[in-house]
Short mmCIF file of C-alpha atoms in Angstrom, two decimals:
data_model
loop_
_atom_site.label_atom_id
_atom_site.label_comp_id
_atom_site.label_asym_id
_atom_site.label_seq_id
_atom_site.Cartn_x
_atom_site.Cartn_y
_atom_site.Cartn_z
CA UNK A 132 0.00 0.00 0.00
CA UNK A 133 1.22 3.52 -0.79
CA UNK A 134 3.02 5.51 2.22
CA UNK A 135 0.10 7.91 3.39
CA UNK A 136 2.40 10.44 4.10
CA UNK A 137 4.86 10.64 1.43
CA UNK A 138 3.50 13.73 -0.54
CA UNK A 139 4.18 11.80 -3.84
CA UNK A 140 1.64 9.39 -3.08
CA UNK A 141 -0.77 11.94 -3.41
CA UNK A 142 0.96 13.52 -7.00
CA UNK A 143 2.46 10.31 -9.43
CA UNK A 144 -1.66 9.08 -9.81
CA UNK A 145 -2.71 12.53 -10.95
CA UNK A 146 0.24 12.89 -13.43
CA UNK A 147 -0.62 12.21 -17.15
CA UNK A 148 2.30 10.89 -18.81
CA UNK A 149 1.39 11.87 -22.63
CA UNK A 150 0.86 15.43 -21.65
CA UNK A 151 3.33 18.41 -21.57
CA UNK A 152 5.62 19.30 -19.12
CA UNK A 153 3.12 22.37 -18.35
CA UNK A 154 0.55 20.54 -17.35
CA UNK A 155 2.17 17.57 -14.99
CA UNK A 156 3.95 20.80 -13.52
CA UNK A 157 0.37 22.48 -12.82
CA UNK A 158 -0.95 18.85 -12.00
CA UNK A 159 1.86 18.31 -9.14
CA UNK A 160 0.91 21.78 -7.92
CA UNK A 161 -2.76 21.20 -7.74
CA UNK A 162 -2.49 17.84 -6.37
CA UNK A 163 -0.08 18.83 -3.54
CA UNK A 164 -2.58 21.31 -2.34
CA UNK A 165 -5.40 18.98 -2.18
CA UNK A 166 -3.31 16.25 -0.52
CA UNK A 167 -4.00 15.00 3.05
CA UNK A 168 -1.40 13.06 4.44
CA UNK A 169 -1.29 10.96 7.54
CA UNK A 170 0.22 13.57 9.52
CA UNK A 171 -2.43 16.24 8.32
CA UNK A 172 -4.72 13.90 9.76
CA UNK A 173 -3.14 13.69 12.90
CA UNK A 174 -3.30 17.40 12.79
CA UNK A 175 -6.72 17.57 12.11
CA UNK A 176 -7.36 14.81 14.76
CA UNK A 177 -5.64 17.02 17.57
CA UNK A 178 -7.46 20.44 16.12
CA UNK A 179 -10.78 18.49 16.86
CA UNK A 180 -10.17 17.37 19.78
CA UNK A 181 -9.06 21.03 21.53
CA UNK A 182 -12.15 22.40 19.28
CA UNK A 183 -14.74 19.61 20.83
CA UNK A 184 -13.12 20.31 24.27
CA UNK A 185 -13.32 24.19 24.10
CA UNK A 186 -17.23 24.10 22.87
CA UNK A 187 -18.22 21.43 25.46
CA UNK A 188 -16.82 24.13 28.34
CA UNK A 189 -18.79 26.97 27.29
CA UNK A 190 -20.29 28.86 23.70
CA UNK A 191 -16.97 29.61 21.88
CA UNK A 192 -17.52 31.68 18.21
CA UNK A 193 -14.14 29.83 17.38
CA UNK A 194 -14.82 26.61 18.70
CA UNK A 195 -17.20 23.48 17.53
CA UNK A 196 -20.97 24.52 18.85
CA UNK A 197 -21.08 21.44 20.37
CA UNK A 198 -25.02 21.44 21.49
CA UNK A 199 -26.34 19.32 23.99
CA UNK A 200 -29.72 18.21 22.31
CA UNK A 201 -31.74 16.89 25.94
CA UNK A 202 -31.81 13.82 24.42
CA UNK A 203 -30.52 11.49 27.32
CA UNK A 204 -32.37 8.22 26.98
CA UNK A 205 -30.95 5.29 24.66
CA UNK A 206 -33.26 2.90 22.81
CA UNK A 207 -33.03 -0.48 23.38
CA UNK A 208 -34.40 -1.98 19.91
CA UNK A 209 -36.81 -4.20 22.44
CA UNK A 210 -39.39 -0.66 22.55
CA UNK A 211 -42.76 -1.09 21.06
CA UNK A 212 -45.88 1.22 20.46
CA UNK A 213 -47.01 3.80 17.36
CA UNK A 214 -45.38 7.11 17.44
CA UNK A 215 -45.52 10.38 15.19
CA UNK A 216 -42.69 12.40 13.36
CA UNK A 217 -43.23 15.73 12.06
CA UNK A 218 -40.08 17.02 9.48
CA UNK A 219 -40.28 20.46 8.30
CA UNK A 220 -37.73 20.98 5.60
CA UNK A 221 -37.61 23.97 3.39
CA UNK A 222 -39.97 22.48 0.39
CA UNK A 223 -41.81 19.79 2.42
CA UNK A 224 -43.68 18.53 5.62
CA UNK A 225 -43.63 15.35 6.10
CA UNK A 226 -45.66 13.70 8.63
CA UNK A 227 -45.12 10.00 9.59
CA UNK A 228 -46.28 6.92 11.84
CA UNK A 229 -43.84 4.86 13.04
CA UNK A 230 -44.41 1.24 14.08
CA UNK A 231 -41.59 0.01 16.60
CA UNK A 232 -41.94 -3.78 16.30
CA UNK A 233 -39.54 -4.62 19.03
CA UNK A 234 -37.17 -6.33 17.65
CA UNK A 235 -35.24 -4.06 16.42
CA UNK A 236 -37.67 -3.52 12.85
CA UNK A 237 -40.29 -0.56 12.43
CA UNK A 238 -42.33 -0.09 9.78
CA UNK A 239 -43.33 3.88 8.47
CA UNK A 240 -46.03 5.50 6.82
CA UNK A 241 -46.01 8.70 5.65
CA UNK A 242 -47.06 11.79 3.96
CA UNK A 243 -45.59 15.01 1.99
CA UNK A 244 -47.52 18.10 2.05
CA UNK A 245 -45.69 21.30 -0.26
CA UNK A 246 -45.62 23.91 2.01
CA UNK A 247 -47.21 26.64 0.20
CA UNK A 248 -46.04 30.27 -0.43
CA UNK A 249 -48.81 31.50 2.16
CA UNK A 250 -47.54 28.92 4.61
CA UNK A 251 -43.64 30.16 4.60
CA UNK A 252 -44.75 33.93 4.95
CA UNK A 253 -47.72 34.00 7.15
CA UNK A 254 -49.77 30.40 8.01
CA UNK A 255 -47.11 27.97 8.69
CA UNK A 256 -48.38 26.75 11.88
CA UNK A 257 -51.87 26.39 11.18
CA UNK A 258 -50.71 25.06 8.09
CA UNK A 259 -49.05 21.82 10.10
CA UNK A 260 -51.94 22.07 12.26
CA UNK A 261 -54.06 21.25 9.29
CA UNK A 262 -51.52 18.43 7.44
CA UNK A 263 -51.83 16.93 10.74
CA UNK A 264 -55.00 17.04 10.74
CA UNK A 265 -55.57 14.87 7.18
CA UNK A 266 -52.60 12.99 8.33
CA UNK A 267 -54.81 11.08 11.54
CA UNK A 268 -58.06 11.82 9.78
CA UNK A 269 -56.70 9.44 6.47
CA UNK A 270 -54.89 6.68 8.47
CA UNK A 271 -57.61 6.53 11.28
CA UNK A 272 -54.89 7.54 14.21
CA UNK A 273 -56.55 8.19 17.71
CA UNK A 274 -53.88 8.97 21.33
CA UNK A 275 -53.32 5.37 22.88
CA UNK A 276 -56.12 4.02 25.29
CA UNK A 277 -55.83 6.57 28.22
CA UNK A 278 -54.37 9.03 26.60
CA UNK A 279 -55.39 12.58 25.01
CA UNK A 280 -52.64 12.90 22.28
CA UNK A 281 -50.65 10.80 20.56
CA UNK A 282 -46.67 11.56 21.06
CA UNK A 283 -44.43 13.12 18.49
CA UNK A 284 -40.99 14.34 17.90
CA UNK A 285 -40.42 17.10 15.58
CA UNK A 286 -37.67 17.58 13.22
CA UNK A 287 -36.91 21.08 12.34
CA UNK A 288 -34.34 22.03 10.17
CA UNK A 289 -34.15 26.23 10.90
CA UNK A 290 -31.85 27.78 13.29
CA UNK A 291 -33.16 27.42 17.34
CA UNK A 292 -31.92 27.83 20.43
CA UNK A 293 -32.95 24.56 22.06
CA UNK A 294 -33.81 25.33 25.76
CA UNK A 295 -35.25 21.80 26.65
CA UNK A 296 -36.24 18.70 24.99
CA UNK A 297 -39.25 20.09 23.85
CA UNK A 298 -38.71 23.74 23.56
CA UNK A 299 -36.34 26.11 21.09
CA UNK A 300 -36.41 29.42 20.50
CA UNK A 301 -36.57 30.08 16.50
CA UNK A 302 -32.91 32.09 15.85
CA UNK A 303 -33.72 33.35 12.28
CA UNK A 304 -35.92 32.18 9.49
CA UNK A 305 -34.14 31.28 5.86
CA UNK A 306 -34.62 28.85 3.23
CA UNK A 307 -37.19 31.87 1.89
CA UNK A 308 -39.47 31.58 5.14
CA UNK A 309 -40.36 34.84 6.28
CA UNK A 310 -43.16 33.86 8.81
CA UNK A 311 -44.06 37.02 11.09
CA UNK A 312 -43.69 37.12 15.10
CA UNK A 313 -41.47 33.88 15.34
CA UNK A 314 -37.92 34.59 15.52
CA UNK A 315 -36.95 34.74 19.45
CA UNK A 316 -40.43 32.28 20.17
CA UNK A 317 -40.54 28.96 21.09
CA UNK A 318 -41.17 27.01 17.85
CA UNK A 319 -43.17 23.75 19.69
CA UNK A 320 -45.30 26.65 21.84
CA UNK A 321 -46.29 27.67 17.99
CA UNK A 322 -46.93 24.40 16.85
CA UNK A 323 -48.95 23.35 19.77
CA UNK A 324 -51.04 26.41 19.97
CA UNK A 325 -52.26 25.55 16.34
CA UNK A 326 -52.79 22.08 17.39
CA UNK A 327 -55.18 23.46 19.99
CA UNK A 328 -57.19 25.67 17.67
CA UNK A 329 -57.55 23.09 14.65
CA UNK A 330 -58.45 20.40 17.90
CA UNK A 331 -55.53 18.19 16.82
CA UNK A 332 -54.54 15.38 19.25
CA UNK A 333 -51.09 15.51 19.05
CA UNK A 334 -47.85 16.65 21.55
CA UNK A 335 -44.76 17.31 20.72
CA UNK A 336 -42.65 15.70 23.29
CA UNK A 337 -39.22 16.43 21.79
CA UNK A 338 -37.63 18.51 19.04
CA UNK A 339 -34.32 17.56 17.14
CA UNK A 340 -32.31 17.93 14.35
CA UNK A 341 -31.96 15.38 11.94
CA UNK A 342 -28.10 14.25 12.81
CA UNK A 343 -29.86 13.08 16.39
CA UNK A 344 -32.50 10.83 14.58
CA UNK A 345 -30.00 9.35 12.43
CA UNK A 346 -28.02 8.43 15.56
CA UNK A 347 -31.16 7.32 17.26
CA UNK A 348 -32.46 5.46 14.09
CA UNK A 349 -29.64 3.77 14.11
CA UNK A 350 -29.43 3.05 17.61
CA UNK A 351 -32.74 1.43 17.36
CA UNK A 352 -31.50 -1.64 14.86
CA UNK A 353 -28.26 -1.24 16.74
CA UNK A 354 -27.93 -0.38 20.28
CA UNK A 355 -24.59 -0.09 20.19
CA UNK A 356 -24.68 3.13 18.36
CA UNK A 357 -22.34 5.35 19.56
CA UNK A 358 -22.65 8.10 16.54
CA UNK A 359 -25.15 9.30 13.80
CA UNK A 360 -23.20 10.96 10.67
CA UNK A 361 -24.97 13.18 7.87
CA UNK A 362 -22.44 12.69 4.46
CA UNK A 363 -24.29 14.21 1.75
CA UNK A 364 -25.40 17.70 0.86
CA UNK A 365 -24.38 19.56 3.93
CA UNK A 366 -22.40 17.08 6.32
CA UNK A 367 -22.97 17.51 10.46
CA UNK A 368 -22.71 14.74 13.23
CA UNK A 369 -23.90 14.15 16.51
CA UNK A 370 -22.50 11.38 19.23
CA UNK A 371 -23.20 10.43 22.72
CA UNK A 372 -21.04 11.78 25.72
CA UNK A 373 -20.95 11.20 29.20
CA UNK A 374 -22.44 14.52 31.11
CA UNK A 375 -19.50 14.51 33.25
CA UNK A 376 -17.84 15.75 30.03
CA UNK A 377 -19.76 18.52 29.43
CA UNK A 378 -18.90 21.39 31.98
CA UNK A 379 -21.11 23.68 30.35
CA UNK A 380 -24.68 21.38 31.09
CA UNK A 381 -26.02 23.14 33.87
CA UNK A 382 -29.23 20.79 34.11
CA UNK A 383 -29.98 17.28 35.84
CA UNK A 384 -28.41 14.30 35.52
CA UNK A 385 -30.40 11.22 35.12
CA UNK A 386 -29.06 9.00 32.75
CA UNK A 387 -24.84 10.14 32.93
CA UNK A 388 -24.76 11.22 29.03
CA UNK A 389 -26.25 13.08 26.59
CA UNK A 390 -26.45 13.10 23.23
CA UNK A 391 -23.98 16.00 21.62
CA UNK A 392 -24.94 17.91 18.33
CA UNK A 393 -21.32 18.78 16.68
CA UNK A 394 -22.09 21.08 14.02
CA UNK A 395 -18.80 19.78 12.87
CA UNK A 396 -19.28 21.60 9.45
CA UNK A 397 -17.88 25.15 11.32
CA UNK A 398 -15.17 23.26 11.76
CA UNK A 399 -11.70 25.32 11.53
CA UNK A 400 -13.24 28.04 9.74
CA UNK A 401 -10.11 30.18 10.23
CA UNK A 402 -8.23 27.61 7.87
CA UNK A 403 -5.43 26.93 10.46
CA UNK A 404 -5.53 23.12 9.89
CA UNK A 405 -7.48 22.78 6.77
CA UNK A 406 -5.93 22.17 3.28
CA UNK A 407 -7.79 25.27 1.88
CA UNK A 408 -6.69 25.76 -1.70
CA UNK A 409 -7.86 29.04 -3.85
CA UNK A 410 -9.83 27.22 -5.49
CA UNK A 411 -12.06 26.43 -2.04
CA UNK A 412 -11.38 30.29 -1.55
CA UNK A 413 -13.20 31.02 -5.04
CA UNK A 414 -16.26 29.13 -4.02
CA UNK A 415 -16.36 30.90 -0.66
CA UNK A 416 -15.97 34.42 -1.37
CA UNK A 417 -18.90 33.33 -3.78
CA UNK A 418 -20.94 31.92 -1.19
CA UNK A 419 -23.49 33.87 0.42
CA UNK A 420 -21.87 32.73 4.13
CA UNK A 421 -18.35 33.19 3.53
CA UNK A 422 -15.83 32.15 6.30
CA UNK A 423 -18.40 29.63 7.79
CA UNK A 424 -19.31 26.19 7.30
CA UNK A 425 -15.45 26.32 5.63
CA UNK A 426 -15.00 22.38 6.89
CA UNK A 427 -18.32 21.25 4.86
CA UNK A 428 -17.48 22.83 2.04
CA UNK A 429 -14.45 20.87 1.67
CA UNK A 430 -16.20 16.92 2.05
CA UNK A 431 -20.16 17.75 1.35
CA UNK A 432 -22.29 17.10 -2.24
CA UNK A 433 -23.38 20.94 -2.31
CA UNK A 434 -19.86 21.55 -3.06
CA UNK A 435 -17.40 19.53 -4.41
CA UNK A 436 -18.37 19.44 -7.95
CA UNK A 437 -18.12 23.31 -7.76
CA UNK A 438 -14.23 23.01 -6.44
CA UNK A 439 -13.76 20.27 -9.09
CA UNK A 440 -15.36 23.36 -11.57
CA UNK A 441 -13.09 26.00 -10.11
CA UNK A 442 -10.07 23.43 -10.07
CA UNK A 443 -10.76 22.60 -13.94
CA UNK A 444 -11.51 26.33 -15.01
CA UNK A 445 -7.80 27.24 -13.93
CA UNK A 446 -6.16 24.84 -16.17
CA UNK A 447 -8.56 26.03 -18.70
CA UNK A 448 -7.34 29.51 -17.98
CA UNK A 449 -3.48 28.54 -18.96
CA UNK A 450 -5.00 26.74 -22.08
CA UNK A 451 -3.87 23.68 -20.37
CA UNK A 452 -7.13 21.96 -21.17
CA UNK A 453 -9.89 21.81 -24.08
CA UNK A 454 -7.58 24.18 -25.99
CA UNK A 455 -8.15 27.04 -23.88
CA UNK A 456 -12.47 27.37 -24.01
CA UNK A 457 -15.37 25.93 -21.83
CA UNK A 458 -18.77 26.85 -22.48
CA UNK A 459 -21.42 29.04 -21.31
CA UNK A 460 -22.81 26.32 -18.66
CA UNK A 461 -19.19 24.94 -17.15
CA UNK A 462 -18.78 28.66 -16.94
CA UNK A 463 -21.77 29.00 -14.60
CA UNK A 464 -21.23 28.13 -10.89
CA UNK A 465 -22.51 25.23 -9.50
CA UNK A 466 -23.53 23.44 -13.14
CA UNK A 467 -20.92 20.67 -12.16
CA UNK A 468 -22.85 18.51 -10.20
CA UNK A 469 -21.09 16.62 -7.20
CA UNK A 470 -22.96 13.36 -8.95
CA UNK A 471 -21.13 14.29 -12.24
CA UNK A 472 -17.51 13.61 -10.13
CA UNK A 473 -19.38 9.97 -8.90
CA UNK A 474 -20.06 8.81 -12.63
CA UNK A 475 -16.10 10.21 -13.92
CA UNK A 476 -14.47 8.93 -11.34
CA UNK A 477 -16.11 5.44 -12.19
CA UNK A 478 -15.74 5.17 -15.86
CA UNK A 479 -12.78 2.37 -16.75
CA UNK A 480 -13.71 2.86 -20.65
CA UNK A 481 -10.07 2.76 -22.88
CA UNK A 482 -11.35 6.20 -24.20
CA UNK A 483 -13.14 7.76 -21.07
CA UNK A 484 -16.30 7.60 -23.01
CA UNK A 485 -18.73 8.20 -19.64
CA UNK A 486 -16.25 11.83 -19.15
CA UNK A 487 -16.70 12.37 -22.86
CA UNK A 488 -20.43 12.40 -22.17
CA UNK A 489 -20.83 14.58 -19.07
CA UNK A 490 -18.59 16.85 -20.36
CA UNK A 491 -19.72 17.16 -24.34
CA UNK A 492 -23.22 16.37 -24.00
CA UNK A 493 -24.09 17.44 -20.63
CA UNK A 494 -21.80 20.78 -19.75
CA UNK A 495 -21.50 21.32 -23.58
CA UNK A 496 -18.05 21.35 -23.85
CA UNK A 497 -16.73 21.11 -27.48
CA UNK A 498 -14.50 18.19 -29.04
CA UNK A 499 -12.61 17.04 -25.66
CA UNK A 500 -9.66 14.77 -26.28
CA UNK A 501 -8.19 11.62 -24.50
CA UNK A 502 -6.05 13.83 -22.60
CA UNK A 503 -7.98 16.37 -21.86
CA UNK A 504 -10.63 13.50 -20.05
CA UNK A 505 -7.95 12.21 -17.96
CA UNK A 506 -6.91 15.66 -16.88
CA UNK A 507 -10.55 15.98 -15.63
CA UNK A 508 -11.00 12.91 -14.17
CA UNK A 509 -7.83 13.05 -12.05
CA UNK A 510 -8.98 16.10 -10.70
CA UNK A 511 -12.05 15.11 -9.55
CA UNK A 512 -10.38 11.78 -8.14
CA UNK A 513 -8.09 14.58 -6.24
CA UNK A 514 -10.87 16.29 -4.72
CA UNK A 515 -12.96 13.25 -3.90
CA UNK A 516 -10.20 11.36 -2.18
CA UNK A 517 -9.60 14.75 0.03
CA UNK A 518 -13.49 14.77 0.60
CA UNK A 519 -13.10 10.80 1.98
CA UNK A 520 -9.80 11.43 3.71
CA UNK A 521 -11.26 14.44 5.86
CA UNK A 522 -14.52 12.68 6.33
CA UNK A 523 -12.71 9.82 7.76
CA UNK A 524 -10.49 12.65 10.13
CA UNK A 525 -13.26 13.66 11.61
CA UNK A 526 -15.30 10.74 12.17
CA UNK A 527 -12.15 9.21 13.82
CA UNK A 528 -11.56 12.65 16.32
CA UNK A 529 -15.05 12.25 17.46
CA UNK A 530 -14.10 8.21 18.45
CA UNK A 531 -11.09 9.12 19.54
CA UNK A 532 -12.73 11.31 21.76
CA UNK A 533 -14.18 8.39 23.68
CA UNK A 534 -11.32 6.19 24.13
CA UNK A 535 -12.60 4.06 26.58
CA UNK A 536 -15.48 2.88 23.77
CA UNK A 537 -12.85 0.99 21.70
CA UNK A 538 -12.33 -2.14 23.20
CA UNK A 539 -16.63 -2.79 22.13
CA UNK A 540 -18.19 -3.07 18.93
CA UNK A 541 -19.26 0.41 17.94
CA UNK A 542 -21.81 1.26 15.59
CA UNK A 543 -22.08 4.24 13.49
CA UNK A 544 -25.16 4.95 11.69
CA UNK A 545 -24.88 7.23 8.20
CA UNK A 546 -27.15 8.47 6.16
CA UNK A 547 -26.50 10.74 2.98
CA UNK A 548 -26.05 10.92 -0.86
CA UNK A 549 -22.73 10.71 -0.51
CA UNK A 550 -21.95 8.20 1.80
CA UNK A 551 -24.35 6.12 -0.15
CA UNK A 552 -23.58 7.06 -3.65
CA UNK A 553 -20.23 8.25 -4.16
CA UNK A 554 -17.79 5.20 -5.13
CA UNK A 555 -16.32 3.58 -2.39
CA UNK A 556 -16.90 6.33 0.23
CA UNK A 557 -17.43 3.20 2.72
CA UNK A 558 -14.38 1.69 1.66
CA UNK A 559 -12.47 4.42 2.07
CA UNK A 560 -13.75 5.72 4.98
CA UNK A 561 -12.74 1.94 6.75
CA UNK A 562 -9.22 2.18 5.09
CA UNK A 563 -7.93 5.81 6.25
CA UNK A 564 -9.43 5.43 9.61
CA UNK A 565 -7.85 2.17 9.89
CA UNK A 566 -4.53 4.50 10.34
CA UNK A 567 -5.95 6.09 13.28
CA UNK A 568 -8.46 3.88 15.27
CA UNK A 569 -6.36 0.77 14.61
CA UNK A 570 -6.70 -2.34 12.55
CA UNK A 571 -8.13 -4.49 15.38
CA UNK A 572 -10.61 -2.25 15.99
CA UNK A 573 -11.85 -1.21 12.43
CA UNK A 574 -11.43 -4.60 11.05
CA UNK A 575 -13.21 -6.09 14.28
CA UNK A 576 -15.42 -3.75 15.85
CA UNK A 577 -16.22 -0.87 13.79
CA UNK A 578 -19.23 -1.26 12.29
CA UNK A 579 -20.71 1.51 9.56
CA UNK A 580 -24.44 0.97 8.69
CA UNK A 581 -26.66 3.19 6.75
CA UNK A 582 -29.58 4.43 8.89
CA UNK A 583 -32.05 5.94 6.08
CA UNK A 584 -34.48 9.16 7.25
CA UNK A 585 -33.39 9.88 10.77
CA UNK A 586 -35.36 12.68 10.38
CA UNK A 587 -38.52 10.74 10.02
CA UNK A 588 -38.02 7.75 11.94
CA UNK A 589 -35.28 9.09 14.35
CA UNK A 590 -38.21 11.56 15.84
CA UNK A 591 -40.48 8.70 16.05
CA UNK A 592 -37.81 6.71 18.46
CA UNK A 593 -37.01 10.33 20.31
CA UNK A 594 -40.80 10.51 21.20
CA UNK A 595 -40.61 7.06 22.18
CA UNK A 596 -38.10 7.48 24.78
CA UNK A 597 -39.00 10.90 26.07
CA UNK A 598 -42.30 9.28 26.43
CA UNK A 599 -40.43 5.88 28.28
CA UNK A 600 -39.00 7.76 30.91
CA UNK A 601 -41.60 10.29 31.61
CA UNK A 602 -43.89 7.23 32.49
CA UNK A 603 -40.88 5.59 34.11
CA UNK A 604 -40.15 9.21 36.36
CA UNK A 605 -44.10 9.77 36.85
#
């Protein structure tokens, strides 16, 4: 196997022999920059691990967020009993019933409701209310014997300041919602209110985001879960941690941990640990938060087909590649899809005939040669491999961070497009953190499983055990 850390591991693949001296000089260049070697990593590891420390003392602008979420009760996979999800996205509401089977299966059924323009600027919470409403009203759903509602965990994927398990105050509206008298109010008081006035049976017992219900949905088929990881358009990750190791949790204890939100994407936004090239710099002087989110926009589908564009453009700009043109859509940011990188770094044909494709008939990119398709390809295999190797840094920091977890079987429950999609992101992912968890344990004990719509199901099994030990502390 190639020596991680010998920087010409990371150059001789990229290097095209056929081409000019020009362009394996501008190759080398460009592939040293995105290179991440062994020691970076190490780096990396050690930047986490003072950045997790520093946000789990107090609220640090430079540190990770690291959010306690109230969610302190495991699930056992043995749970059984009918619970609701609400997920509020920026298009969609979904609303689901979730069927915990106790045996570690659940079944879901569910509906999407377009949230209308009137909804994001003035009726949103009647407008649940009501989607609710035809929710139980088509699927015949009445509270449990005993009961007056039915419980339900809420994902909700806008800024709040989560005060308790079931309350957060709304930080700012975006995604084009513009609902008056919400920002600074407490987003399940809303909710409930309009549950009240459209005589809805229904309480929301916890609210998350959907990194938690990934961890939980995962914890569910596998209760030894110790971390739920978004990979795909934005990237984020939450894990469980022992309240002693959280000096800034001011609350009660009852169950000794707590499940942490990361935000891991503000990771190192001040570039002291990152391999930040220009052309990451391009896309974020672009971007409409610039300086934030710098550590997602190095690993996560939103953006690495637009480094891969900038990366490409600046070989076009020294006429290094297709003769010196590009065309009025690769010239247009964000027209190189991240899934465009997935199908180029795949294609074994002797003449790079899938490349030829995306780039000719898709981007509209005139007469490519041989060479030029291996230029591109390389490039995206650059970028992609420093998407995987960071992803793999970070995942590791986290596990790291719990030492005394090792010597188990750990489960890690992903969900995302690429994590599921990109070619061998799994692999990978096992191979580099091999390097820094240890064989034994990745080749033993580490086990990565795909935990599909945490933000569905994972607010079902959130309900479910706010709901446990309420009965269990009545």
């Amino acid at each position: 196997m190639a020596d991680m850390n010998d920087i010409q591991s990371f150059i001789q693949p990229y290097l095209v022999p056929e081409g000019s001296a020009e362009l394996n000089k501008n190759l080398e260049a460009m592939a040293a920059s995105f290179a991440v070697t062994d020691d970076k990593i190490r780096e990396i590891i050690k930047g986490f691990h003072a950045s997790m420390k520093a946000g789990l003392e107090r609220d640090d602008k430079d540190a990770l967020p690291m959010i306690p979420t109230y969610v302190c009760g495991r699930p056992t996979g043995k749970e059984t009993g009918t619970f609701l999800a609400l997920d509020l996205g920026g298009t969609n509401l979904r609303v689901c019933q979730v069927t915990l089977n106790g045996d570690t299966t659940y079944s879901l059924v569910q509906q999407k409701f377009t949230i209308t323009q009137e909804a994001k600027e003035s009726r949103l919470w009647d407008f649940i209310a009501e989607c609710v409403g035809v929710f139980l009203e088509e699927h015949d759903l009445h509270p449990p014997t005993g009961r007056r509602s039915i419980p339900c965990g809420y994902t909700f994927s806008f800024p709040i300041f989560q005060t308790s398990i079931a309350s957060g105050n709304l930080s700012m509206w975006n995604k084009g919602f513009t609902v008056p008298n919400s920002v600074a109010r407490d987003v399940v008081n809303l909710t409930q209110s309009a549950f009240q006035r459209h005589h809805v049976p229904v309480e929301v017992v916890a609210i998350l985001n959907d990194t938690v219900g990934t961890l939980m949905t995962s914890g569910y088929s596998h209760p030894d879960t110790q971390m739920g990881i978004i990979f795909g358009t934005g990237t984020n990750a939450a894990y469980w941690e022992k309240l002693e190791n959280i000096p800034k949790w001011v609350g009660e204890d009852r169950s000794g941990e707590m499940v942490v939100n990361l935000e891991w994407g503000a990771f190192d936004n001040a570039t002291k640990v990152l391999p930040y090239t220009p052309h990451d710099n391009k896309l974020n002087r672009k971007s409409p938060n610039h300086g934030l989110q710098v550590y997602e926009k190095m690993i996560s589908g939103l953006f690495l087909g637009e480094v891969a564009r900038n990366a490409v453009l600046a070989l076009v700009d020294q006429r290094l590649v297709f003769n010196g043109r590009s065309s009025d859509i690769f010239n247009k940011s964000y027209t190189f899809d991240t899934a465009y990188m997935s199908e180029i770094v795949s294609d074994e044909t002797p003449d790079l005939s899938v490349v030829q494709t995306v780039l000719e008939s898709t981007l509209d990119i005139p007469l490519t040669t041989l060479l030029d398709r291996k230029v591109v390809k390389n490039v995206c295999n650059m970028i992609g491999t420093r998407g995987v190797r960071l992803s793999a840094a970070a995942m590791s920091a986290v596990l790291l961070a719990r030492p005394e977890l090792l010597t188990n079987t750990v489960s890690v429950g992903i969900d995302g497009s690429m994590y599921q999609f990109y070619p061998n992101f799994e692999r990978d992912l096992y191979t580099v953190s091999r390097v820094f968890l240890g064989e034994d344990f990745v080749d033993n004990r580490l086990k990565l499983h795909l935990a599909k719509d945490g933000s569905g199901v994972g607010a079902a099994i959130v309900a479910m055990t706010v709901d446990r030990d309420r009965e269990h502390h009545a």
